[in-house]
Short mmCIF file of C-alpha atoms in Angstrom, two decimals:
data_model
loop_
_atom_site.label_atom_id
_atom_site.label_comp_id
_atom_site.label_asym_id
_atom_site.label_seq_id
_atom_site.Cartn_x
_atom_site.Cartn_y
_atom_site.Cartn_z
CA UNK A 832 45.88 -18.74 -81.85
CA UNK A 833 46.07 -16.29 -79.30
CA UNK A 834 48.65 -16.55 -76.39
CA UNK A 835 47.93 -13.54 -74.24
CA UNK A 836 50.52 -11.97 -71.74
CA UNK A 837 49.37 -10.38 -68.26
CA UNK A 838 50.58 -9.73 -65.32
CA UNK A 839 50.80 -10.85 -61.32
CA UNK A 840 49.40 -7.95 -58.80
CA UNK A 841 52.37 -7.42 -56.50
CA UNK A 842 54.36 -4.75 -58.81
CA UNK A 843 55.47 -2.43 -55.80
CA UNK A 844 56.02 -3.46 -51.90
CA UNK A 845 53.81 -1.95 -49.21
CA UNK A 846 51.20 -0.66 -51.26
CA UNK A 847 47.35 -1.25 -51.81
CA UNK A 848 45.83 -3.53 -54.67
CA UNK A 849 44.34 -0.64 -56.36
CA UNK A 850 47.68 1.12 -56.62
CA UNK A 851 48.96 -2.54 -57.94
CA UNK A 852 46.37 -2.64 -60.47
CA UNK A 853 46.79 0.74 -61.57
CA UNK A 854 50.65 0.37 -61.94
CA UNK A 855 49.84 -2.93 -64.18
CA UNK A 856 47.71 -0.85 -66.52
CA UNK A 857 50.18 2.01 -66.95
CA UNK A 858 52.63 -0.89 -67.80
CA UNK A 859 50.49 -1.70 -71.00
CA UNK A 860 49.16 -4.54 -70.12
CA UNK A 861 45.34 -5.37 -70.39
CA UNK A 862 45.50 -9.18 -67.91
CA UNK A 863 46.07 -9.79 -64.75
CA UNK A 864 45.26 -12.30 -61.71
CA UNK A 865 44.23 -12.04 -58.41
CA UNK A 866 47.24 -12.95 -56.77
CA UNK A 867 47.61 -12.22 -52.84
CA UNK A 868 44.71 -12.84 -50.66
CA UNK A 869 43.32 -14.11 -47.05
CA UNK A 870 40.70 -14.79 -45.23
CA UNK A 871 38.73 -12.33 -43.29
CA UNK A 872 40.23 -8.56 -42.75
CA UNK A 873 44.07 -7.94 -42.66
CA UNK A 874 46.00 -4.80 -41.19
CA UNK A 875 47.77 -3.64 -43.65
CA UNK A 876 44.77 -3.45 -46.48
CA UNK A 877 43.13 -1.12 -43.70
CA UNK A 878 46.29 0.91 -43.26
CA UNK A 879 47.64 1.06 -46.64
CA UNK A 880 50.75 -1.31 -46.88
CA UNK A 881 49.56 -4.22 -48.73
CA UNK A 882 47.89 -5.43 -51.50
CA UNK A 883 45.42 -8.81 -50.47
CA UNK A 884 42.50 -9.45 -51.64
CA UNK A 885 40.02 -10.86 -48.92
CA UNK A 886 38.10 -14.56 -49.50
CA UNK A 887 35.43 -13.19 -47.54
CA UNK A 888 35.25 -10.11 -49.37
CA UNK A 889 32.10 -9.15 -52.07
CA UNK A 890 33.80 -10.67 -55.11
CA UNK A 891 31.90 -8.27 -57.00
CA UNK A 892 33.66 -5.41 -55.53
CA UNK A 893 37.04 -7.21 -56.48
CA UNK A 894 36.00 -7.57 -60.22
CA UNK A 895 35.10 -3.91 -60.40
CA UNK A 896 38.17 -2.66 -59.17
CA UNK A 897 39.88 -4.59 -62.18
CA UNK A 898 37.01 -3.13 -64.40
CA UNK A 899 38.38 0.20 -63.30
CA UNK A 900 41.39 -0.14 -64.72
CA UNK A 901 40.58 -2.30 -68.05
CA UNK A 902 42.04 -5.63 -66.42
CA UNK A 903 40.77 -8.66 -67.28
CA UNK A 904 41.49 -11.49 -64.46
CA UNK A 905 42.90 -14.45 -66.21
CA UNK A 906 43.09 -16.48 -63.04
CA UNK A 907 42.14 -16.66 -59.02
CA UNK A 908 45.53 -17.89 -57.18
CA UNK A 909 44.85 -19.84 -54.35
CA UNK A 910 48.29 -21.07 -53.89
CA UNK A 911 47.74 -23.67 -50.24
CA UNK A 912 49.86 -26.01 -48.08
CA UNK A 913 48.07 -29.10 -48.63
CA UNK A 914 51.21 -31.48 -47.05
CA UNK A 915 51.12 -30.34 -43.33
CA UNK A 916 47.97 -30.81 -41.08
CA UNK A 917 44.87 -28.98 -41.59
CA UNK A 918 44.59 -25.90 -38.80
CA UNK A 919 42.89 -22.73 -38.71
CA UNK A 920 46.04 -20.62 -39.55
CA UNK A 921 46.95 -22.65 -42.51
CA UNK A 922 46.16 -21.87 -46.09
CA UNK A 923 44.32 -25.28 -47.11
CA UNK A 924 41.42 -26.59 -48.90
CA UNK A 925 38.88 -24.23 -47.08
CA UNK A 926 40.99 -21.16 -48.85
CA UNK A 927 40.40 -22.74 -52.20
CA UNK A 928 37.07 -23.51 -51.69
CA UNK A 929 36.19 -20.10 -51.26
CA UNK A 930 38.87 -18.84 -54.14
CA UNK A 931 36.32 -21.26 -56.23
CA UNK A 932 33.40 -19.66 -55.18
CA UNK A 933 34.97 -16.14 -55.57
CA UNK A 934 36.01 -17.00 -59.09
CA UNK A 935 32.84 -18.10 -60.50
CA UNK A 936 31.14 -15.02 -59.12
CA UNK A 937 33.51 -12.90 -60.56
CA UNK A 938 32.74 -15.02 -64.05
CA UNK A 939 37.10 -16.02 -63.76
CA UNK A 940 37.06 -19.82 -65.34
CA UNK A 941 40.37 -20.89 -63.27
CA UNK A 942 41.54 -21.21 -59.84
CA UNK A 943 45.21 -21.77 -59.53
CA UNK A 944 46.30 -24.00 -56.81
CA UNK A 945 49.62 -26.22 -55.53
CA UNK A 946 50.84 -28.67 -52.56
CA UNK A 947 53.60 -25.97 -51.25
CA UNK A 948 56.11 -27.20 -49.16
CA UNK A 949 55.60 -28.75 -45.75
CA UNK A 950 56.80 -26.57 -42.48
CA UNK A 951 55.89 -29.27 -40.01
CA UNK A 952 58.11 -32.63 -39.07
CA UNK A 953 54.54 -34.52 -40.39
CA UNK A 954 54.41 -32.76 -43.44
CA UNK A 955 58.11 -33.77 -44.00
CA UNK A 956 58.46 -37.25 -43.05
CA UNK A 957 55.53 -38.32 -45.16
CA UNK A 958 56.43 -40.73 -47.54
CA UNK A 959 55.89 -40.21 -51.25
CA UNK A 960 52.70 -42.20 -51.37
CA UNK A 961 51.28 -40.42 -47.89
CA UNK A 962 52.15 -36.96 -49.32
CA UNK A 963 49.86 -38.02 -53.09
CA UNK A 964 47.10 -39.14 -50.64
CA UNK A 965 46.97 -36.14 -48.74
CA UNK A 966 46.88 -33.95 -51.37
CA UNK A 967 44.29 -35.75 -53.45
CA UNK A 968 42.12 -35.89 -49.95
CA UNK A 969 42.31 -32.24 -49.82
CA UNK A 970 41.19 -31.34 -53.08
CA UNK A 971 38.63 -34.03 -53.22
CA UNK A 972 35.72 -31.23 -52.08
CA UNK A 973 37.18 -28.45 -53.80
CA UNK A 974 36.75 -30.06 -57.03
CA UNK A 975 33.52 -31.24 -56.18
CA UNK A 976 32.64 -27.42 -55.46
CA UNK A 977 34.43 -26.31 -58.52
CA UNK A 978 32.35 -28.77 -61.28
CA UNK A 979 29.22 -27.10 -59.50
CA UNK A 980 30.57 -23.33 -59.36
CA UNK A 981 31.48 -23.77 -63.27
CA UNK A 982 35.29 -23.58 -62.15
CA UNK A 983 38.56 -25.56 -63.44
CA UNK A 984 40.93 -26.34 -60.67
CA UNK A 985 44.48 -25.66 -62.22
CA UNK A 986 47.76 -27.53 -60.15
CA UNK A 987 50.27 -25.22 -60.15
CA UNK A 988 54.19 -27.36 -60.22
CA UNK A 989 55.23 -25.23 -57.16
CA UNK A 990 56.62 -28.46 -54.73
CA UNK A 991 58.07 -31.61 -54.45
CA UNK A 992 55.77 -33.61 -56.17
CA UNK A 993 54.05 -31.11 -59.22
CA UNK A 994 57.14 -29.74 -60.04
CA UNK A 995 58.15 -33.52 -61.51
CA UNK A 996 56.10 -34.81 -64.48
CA UNK A 997 55.59 -38.40 -62.31
CA UNK A 998 54.27 -36.41 -59.21
CA UNK A 999 51.66 -34.50 -61.09
CA UNK A 1000 50.50 -37.54 -63.03
CA UNK A 1001 49.97 -39.59 -59.59
CA UNK A 1002 47.97 -36.53 -58.08
CA UNK A 1003 45.80 -36.42 -61.34
CA UNK A 1004 45.47 -39.97 -61.57
CA UNK A 1005 44.28 -40.08 -57.85
CA UNK A 1006 41.72 -37.77 -58.25
CA UNK A 1007 40.22 -39.60 -61.51
CA UNK A 1008 41.47 -37.26 -64.21
CA UNK A 1009 38.06 -35.04 -63.86
CA UNK A 1010 37.63 -32.56 -66.74
CA UNK A 1011 37.73 -29.51 -64.57
CA UNK A 1012 41.09 -30.12 -63.41
CA UNK A 1013 44.14 -28.91 -65.24
CA UNK A 1014 47.70 -27.62 -64.82
CA UNK A 1015 49.24 -23.97 -64.95
CA UNK A 1016 52.72 -24.62 -65.77
CA UNK A 1017 55.34 -22.21 -64.19
CA UNK A 1018 58.43 -22.16 -65.96
CA UNK A 1019 60.68 -21.32 -63.34
CA UNK A 1020 59.48 -23.25 -60.58
CA UNK A 1021 59.83 -26.70 -62.75
CA UNK A 1022 63.05 -26.01 -63.88
CA UNK A 1023 64.27 -25.13 -60.62
CA UNK A 1024 62.44 -28.50 -59.25
CA UNK A 1025 64.56 -30.69 -61.68
CA UNK A 1026 62.43 -30.98 -64.74
CA UNK A 1027 62.74 -29.42 -68.07
CA UNK A 1028 59.67 -27.08 -68.53
CA UNK A 1029 59.48 -27.82 -72.51
CA UNK A 1030 58.73 -31.72 -71.50
CA UNK A 1031 56.39 -30.91 -68.93
CA UNK A 1032 54.58 -28.66 -71.61
CA UNK A 1033 54.39 -31.61 -74.12
CA UNK A 1034 53.81 -34.39 -71.75
CA UNK A 1035 50.61 -32.26 -70.26
CA UNK A 1036 49.64 -30.26 -73.48
CA UNK A 1037 46.10 -31.26 -73.10
CA UNK A 1038 45.85 -30.55 -69.36
CA UNK A 1039 47.46 -27.12 -69.69
CA UNK A 1040 45.34 -23.88 -69.25
CA UNK A 1041 47.54 -21.09 -67.95
CA UNK A 1042 51.02 -20.50 -67.96
CA UNK A 1043 53.45 -18.18 -65.34
CA UNK A 1044 56.34 -16.98 -66.78
CA UNK A 1045 59.90 -17.12 -64.91
CA UNK A 1046 63.41 -17.14 -65.80
CA UNK A 1047 65.76 -18.20 -63.26
CA UNK A 1048 69.33 -16.61 -63.13
CA UNK A 1049 72.77 -18.82 -63.38
CA UNK A 1050 73.71 -18.80 -60.18
CA UNK A 1051 70.83 -20.93 -58.82
CA UNK A 1052 71.69 -23.62 -60.67
CA UNK A 1053 73.45 -25.23 -58.05
CA UNK A 1054 70.56 -25.24 -56.00
CA UNK A 1055 68.25 -27.19 -58.90
CA UNK A 1056 66.40 -29.85 -57.26
CA UNK A 1057 66.14 -28.45 -53.73
CA UNK A 1058 64.16 -25.31 -54.14
CA UNK A 1059 60.70 -26.11 -55.10
CA UNK A 1060 58.99 -23.16 -56.09
CA UNK A 1061 59.87 -19.19 -55.96
CA UNK A 1062 57.26 -16.28 -55.80
CA UNK A 1063 58.85 -15.01 -58.36
CA UNK A 1064 61.95 -13.94 -60.95
CA UNK A 1065 64.09 -11.01 -60.78
CA UNK A 1066 65.41 -11.16 -63.86
CA UNK A 1067 64.20 -10.45 -67.71
CA UNK A 1068 62.62 -13.95 -69.32
CA UNK A 1069 65.23 -15.00 -72.22
CA UNK A 1070 68.35 -13.69 -69.84
CA UNK A 1071 68.29 -16.69 -67.52
CA UNK A 1072 68.99 -21.10 -67.98
CA UNK A 1073 65.24 -21.24 -68.29
CA UNK A 1074 64.43 -22.49 -72.07
CA UNK A 1075 61.54 -20.00 -71.99
CA UNK A 1076 61.32 -19.85 -76.11
CA UNK A 1077 61.19 -24.14 -76.03
CA UNK A 1078 58.15 -23.61 -73.83
CA UNK A 1079 56.38 -21.17 -75.79
CA UNK A 1080 56.68 -22.71 -78.88
CA UNK A 1081 55.79 -26.21 -77.23
CA UNK A 1082 52.62 -24.48 -76.60
CA UNK A 1083 52.04 -23.14 -80.09
CA UNK A 1084 53.17 -26.64 -81.39
CA UNK A 1085 50.12 -28.06 -79.02
CA UNK A 1086 47.41 -25.40 -80.13
CA UNK A 1087 47.59 -23.36 -76.93
CA UNK A 1088 45.11 -20.95 -76.65
CA UNK A 1089 44.80 -18.77 -73.76
CA UNK A 1090 46.01 -16.88 -70.66
CA UNK A 1091 49.72 -16.58 -69.44
CA UNK A 1092 50.76 -14.36 -66.60
CA UNK A 1093 54.26 -12.64 -65.62
CA UNK A 1094 55.84 -13.56 -62.41
CA UNK A 1095 58.65 -10.97 -62.61
CA UNK A 1096 60.08 -8.06 -60.37
CA UNK A 1097 61.18 -4.65 -61.21
CA UNK A 1098 59.72 -2.53 -64.02
CA UNK A 1099 62.69 -3.03 -66.58
CA UNK A 1100 62.38 -6.92 -66.01
CA UNK A 1101 58.37 -7.02 -66.38
CA UNK A 1102 58.76 -4.72 -69.70
CA UNK A 1103 61.77 -6.46 -70.78
CA UNK A 1104 59.93 -9.85 -70.44
CA UNK A 1105 56.56 -8.70 -71.99
CA UNK A 1106 58.85 -7.64 -75.22
CA UNK A 1107 60.36 -11.24 -75.05
CA UNK A 1108 57.33 -13.04 -75.63
CA UNK A 1109 55.83 -10.67 -78.34
CA UNK A 1110 58.67 -11.36 -80.18
CA UNK A 1111 58.03 -14.97 -79.60
CA UNK A 1112 54.56 -14.19 -81.08
CA UNK A 1113 52.49 -13.46 -78.20
CA UNK A 1114 50.13 -10.57 -77.91
#
């Protein structure tokens, strides 16, 4: 059994993706994910201060960019807003579908998405049942396309629904639990949302196909259950309140054999986190 450790591609602010991937390679990693992405073009990419991949770009160019740094892409992130109304400016199921097509072309098995937090009164005022319906309606077509393209769509716990075991179960059940629907467990998001990450790992053992590692500092404990997801951890794994070892050991007990990604900010914290996971047995 092998659990690998990679790094998400947002190491340095205000730098392009090529720079991010070289830094990941130079830190000693062999795995990374496609992190930030968007439709069309972006001024920040053209003028050298954004590490964003275009969903409308040539996916083989993106693949070659990773290969030039000897990095294997383990997942294509497509974190979405599925609770607010569909709009041309909102990252939603249309972007998930583009990510699925790009991932398939690159030979990447997993596209990671989530429901996100609503930002409109419409989304915030939905009942739980309405939220579940809204999410499953928006994921129906992406899942159909993912099946045809040989891609597995992973739900990450990064929202009010997916941060809870019951909410995740309702979404999976509402989508009829297809074979190409799995879970990317995020340890920090899960804890912030009020759920024990080790318990969630145990509950969904057969569905977990990828992992995002974060620890959470003690000073954020008072906000637990009120924040649903955070972009990265500011501290090293094993120094906060999340039972990282408990999650890792549960993955081992469940026979997990796959990739994981550090979502940690700062070189020292990234390297310390990597060493911590290797001390537990990761590659």
